[in-house]
mmCIF file of C-alpha atoms in Angstrom:
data_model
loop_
_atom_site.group_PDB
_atom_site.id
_atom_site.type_symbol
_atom_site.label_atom_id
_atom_site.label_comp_id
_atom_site.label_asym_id
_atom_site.label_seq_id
_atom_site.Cartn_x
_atom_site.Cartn_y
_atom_site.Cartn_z
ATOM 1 C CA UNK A 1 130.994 28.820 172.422
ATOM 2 C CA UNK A 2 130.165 25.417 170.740
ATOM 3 C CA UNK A 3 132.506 26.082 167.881
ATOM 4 C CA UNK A 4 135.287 26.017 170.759
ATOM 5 C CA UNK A 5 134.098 23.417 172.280
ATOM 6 C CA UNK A 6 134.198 21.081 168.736
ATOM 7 C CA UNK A 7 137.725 22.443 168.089
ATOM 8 C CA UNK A 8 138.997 21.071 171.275
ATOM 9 C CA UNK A 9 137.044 17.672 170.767
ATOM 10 C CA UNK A 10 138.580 17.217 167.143
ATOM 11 C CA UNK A 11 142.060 18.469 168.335
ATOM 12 C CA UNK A 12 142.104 15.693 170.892
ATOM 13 C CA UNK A 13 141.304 13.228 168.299
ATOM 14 C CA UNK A 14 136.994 12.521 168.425
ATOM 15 C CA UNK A 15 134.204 12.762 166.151
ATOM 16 C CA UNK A 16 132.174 15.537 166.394
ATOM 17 C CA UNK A 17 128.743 15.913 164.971
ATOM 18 C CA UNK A 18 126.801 19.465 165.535
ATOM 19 C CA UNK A 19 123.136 19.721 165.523
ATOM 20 C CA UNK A 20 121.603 23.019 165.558
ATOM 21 C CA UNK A 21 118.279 23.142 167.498
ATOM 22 C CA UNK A 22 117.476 26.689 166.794
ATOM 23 C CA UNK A 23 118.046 25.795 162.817
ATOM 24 C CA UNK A 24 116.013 22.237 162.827
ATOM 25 C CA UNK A 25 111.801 22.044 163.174
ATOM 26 C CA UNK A 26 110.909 20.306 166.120
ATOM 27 C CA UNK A 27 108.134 19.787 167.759
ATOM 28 C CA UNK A 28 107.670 19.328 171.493
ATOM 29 C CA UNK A 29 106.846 15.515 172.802
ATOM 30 C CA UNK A 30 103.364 14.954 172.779
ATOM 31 C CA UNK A 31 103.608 12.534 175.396
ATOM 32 C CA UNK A 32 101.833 9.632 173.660
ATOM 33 C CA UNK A 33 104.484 7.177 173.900
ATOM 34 C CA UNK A 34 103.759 5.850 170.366
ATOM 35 C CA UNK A 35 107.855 5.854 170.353
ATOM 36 C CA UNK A 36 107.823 3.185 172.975
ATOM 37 C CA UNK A 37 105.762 0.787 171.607
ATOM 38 C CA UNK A 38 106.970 1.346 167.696
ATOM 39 C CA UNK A 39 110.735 1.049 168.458
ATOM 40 C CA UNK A 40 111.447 4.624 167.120
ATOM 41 C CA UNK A 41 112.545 7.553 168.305
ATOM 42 C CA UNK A 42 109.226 9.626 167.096
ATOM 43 C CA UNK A 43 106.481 8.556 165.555
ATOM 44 C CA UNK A 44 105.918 12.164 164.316
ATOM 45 C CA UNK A 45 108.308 13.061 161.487
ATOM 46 C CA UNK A 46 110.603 15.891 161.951
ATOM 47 C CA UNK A 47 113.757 16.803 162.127
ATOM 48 C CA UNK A 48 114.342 15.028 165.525
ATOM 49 C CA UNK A 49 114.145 11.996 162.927
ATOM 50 C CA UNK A 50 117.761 13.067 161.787
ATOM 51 C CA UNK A 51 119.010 12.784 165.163
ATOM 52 C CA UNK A 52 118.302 9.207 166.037
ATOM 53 C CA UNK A 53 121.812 7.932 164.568
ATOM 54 C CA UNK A 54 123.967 10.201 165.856
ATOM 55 C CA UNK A 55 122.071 9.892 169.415
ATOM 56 C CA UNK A 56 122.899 5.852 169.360
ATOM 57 C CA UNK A 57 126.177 6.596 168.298
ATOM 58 C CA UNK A 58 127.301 8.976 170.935
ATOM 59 C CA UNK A 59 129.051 8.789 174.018
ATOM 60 C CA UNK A 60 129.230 12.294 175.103
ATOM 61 C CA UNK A 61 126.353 14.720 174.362
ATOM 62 C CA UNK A 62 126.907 18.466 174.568
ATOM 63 C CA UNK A 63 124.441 20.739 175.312
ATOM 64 C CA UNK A 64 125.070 23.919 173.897
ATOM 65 C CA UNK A 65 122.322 27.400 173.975
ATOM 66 C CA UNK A 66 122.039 30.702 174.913
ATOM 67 C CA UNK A 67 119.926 31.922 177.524
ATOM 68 C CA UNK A 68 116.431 33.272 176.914
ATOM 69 C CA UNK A 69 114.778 33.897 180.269
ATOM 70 C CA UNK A 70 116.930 31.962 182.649
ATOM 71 C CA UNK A 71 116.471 29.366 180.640
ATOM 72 C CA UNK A 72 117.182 26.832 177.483
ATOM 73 C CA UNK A 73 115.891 28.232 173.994
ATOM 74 C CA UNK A 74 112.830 26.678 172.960
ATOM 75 C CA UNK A 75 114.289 24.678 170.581
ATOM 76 C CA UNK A 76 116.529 23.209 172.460
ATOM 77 C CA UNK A 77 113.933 22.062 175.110
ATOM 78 C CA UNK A 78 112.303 20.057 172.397
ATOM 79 C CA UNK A 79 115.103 17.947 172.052
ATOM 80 C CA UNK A 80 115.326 17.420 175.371
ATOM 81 C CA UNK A 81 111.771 16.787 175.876
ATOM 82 C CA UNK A 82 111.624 13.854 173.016
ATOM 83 C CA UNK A 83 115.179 12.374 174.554
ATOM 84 C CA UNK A 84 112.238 10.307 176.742
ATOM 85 C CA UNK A 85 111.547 7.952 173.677
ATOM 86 C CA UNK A 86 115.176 6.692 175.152
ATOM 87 C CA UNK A 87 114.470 6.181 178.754
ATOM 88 C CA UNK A 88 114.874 3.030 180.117
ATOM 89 C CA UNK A 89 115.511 1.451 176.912
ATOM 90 C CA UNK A 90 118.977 0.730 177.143
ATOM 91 C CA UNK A 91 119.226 2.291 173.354
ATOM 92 C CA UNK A 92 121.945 4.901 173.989
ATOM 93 C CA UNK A 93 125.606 4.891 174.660
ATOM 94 C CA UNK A 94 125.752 8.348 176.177
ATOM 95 C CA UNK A 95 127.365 7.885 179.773
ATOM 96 C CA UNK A 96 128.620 11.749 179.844
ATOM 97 C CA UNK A 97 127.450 15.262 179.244
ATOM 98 C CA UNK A 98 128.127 18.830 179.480
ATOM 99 C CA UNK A 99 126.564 22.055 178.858
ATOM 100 C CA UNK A 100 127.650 25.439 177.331
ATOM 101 C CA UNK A 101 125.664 28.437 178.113
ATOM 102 C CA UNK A 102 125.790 32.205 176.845
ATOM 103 C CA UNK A 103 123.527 34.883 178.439
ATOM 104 C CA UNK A 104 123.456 38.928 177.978
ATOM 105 C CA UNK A 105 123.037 38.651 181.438
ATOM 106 C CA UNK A 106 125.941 39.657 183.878
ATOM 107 C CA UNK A 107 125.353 37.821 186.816
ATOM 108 C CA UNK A 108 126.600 34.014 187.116
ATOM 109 C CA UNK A 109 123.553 33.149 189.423
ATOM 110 C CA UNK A 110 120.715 33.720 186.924
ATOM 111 C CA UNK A 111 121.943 30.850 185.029
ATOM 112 C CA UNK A 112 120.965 28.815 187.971
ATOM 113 C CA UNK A 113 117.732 27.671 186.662
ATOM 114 C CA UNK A 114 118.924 26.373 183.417
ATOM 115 C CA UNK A 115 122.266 24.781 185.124
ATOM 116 C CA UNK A 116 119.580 22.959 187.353
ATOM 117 C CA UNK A 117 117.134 21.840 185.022
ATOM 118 C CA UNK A 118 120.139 20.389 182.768
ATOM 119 C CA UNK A 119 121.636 18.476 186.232
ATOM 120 C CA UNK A 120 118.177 16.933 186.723
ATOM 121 C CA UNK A 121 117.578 15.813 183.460
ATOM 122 C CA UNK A 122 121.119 14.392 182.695
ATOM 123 C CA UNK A 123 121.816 13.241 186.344
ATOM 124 C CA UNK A 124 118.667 12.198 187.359
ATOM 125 C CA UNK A 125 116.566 11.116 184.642
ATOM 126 C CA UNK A 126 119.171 9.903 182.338
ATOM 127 C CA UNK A 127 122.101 9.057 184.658
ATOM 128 C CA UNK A 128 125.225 10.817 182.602
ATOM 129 C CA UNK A 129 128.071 11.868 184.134
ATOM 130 C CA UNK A 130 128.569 16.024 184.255
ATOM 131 C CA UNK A 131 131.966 16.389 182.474
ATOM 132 C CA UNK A 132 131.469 19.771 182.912
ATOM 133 C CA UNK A 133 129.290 23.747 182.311
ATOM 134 C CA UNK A 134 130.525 26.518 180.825
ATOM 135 C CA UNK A 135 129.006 29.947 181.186
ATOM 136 C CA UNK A 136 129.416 33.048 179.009
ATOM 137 C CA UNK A 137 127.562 36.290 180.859
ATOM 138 C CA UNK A 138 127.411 39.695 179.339
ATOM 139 C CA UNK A 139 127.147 37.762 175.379
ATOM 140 C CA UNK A 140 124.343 40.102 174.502
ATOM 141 C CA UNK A 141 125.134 41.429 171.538
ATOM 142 C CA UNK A 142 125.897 39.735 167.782
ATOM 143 C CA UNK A 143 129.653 39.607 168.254
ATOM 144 C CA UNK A 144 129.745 39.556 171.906
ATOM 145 C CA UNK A 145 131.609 36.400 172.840
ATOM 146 C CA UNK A 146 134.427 36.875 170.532
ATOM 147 C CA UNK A 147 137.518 36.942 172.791
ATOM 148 C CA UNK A 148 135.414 36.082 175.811
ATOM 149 C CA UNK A 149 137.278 33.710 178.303
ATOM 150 C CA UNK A 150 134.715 31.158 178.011
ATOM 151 C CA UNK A 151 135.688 30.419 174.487
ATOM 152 C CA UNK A 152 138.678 28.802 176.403
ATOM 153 C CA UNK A 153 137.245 27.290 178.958
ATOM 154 C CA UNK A 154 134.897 25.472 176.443
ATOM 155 C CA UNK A 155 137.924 24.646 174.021
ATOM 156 C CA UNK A 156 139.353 22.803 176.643
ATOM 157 C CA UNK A 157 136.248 21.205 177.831
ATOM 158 C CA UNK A 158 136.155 19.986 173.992
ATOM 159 C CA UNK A 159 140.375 19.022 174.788
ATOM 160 C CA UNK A 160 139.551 17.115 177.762
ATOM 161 C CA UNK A 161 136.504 14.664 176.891
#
């Protein structure tokens, strides 16, 4: 699903630059807001650390996971979680957003929770614009999503950004 999504972003011209959450170590934020008084994104090192120049460089940030109990992967909630080191800063040039999701599960509404935490976060808490969410049910098994209609719907997402 993110692999179409990056083929319609480069085909319409932009830089892409993947991350993969469920590949990097990452800790969860700690909350001790050592990154807002030292000017850095973590003061624990990691491989968030590797993120902080593509972060200031971006414009659009994609989030991109599949669903493990209604919900983001672990992983990918630690990213999310240690995006507060950029709060209120004025540090990042992300204005828009959009999310891909893939789920062995059939029905649309269980990605609810997940669709809602990413809206609060990105709308509320970090004021970017929704260009869009993508949703790939019944992905379950190794394989699954090849010739899905999501793949699409996300390469033309990627298109339209």
């Amino acid at each position: 699903l993110a692999a179409a999504f990056v083929e319609g972003a480069k085909e319409a011209g932009h830089a892409v630059h993947v991350f993969a959450a469920g590949r990097a170590n990452i800790g969860g934020c700690r909350a001790c807001n050592a990154c807002f008084s030292q000017n850095r994104p973590c003061v624990f090192e990691d491989d968030f650390s590797r993120l902080d120049s593509y972060l200031r460089e971006a414009e659009v940030i994609v989030l991109s996971s599949p669903l493990y109990w209604y919900d983001f992967t672990a992983q990918l909630k630690a990213v999310i979680d240690r995006l507060s080191a950029y709060t209120g800063r004025g540090i990042l040039q992300i204005k828009e957003s959009a999310l891909l999701l893939c789920g062995a599960v059939e029905e649309r509404e269980k990605f609810a929770g997940a669709i809602e935490v990413y809206r609060l976060i990105t709308q509320g808490s970090l004021n970017w614009r929704d260009r869009g969410v993508v949703l790939a049910p019944g992905c379950g098994d190794k394989g699954a999503i090849l010739g899905h209609p999501a793949l699409e719907e996300a390469r033309a997402l990627g298109k339209s950004i």
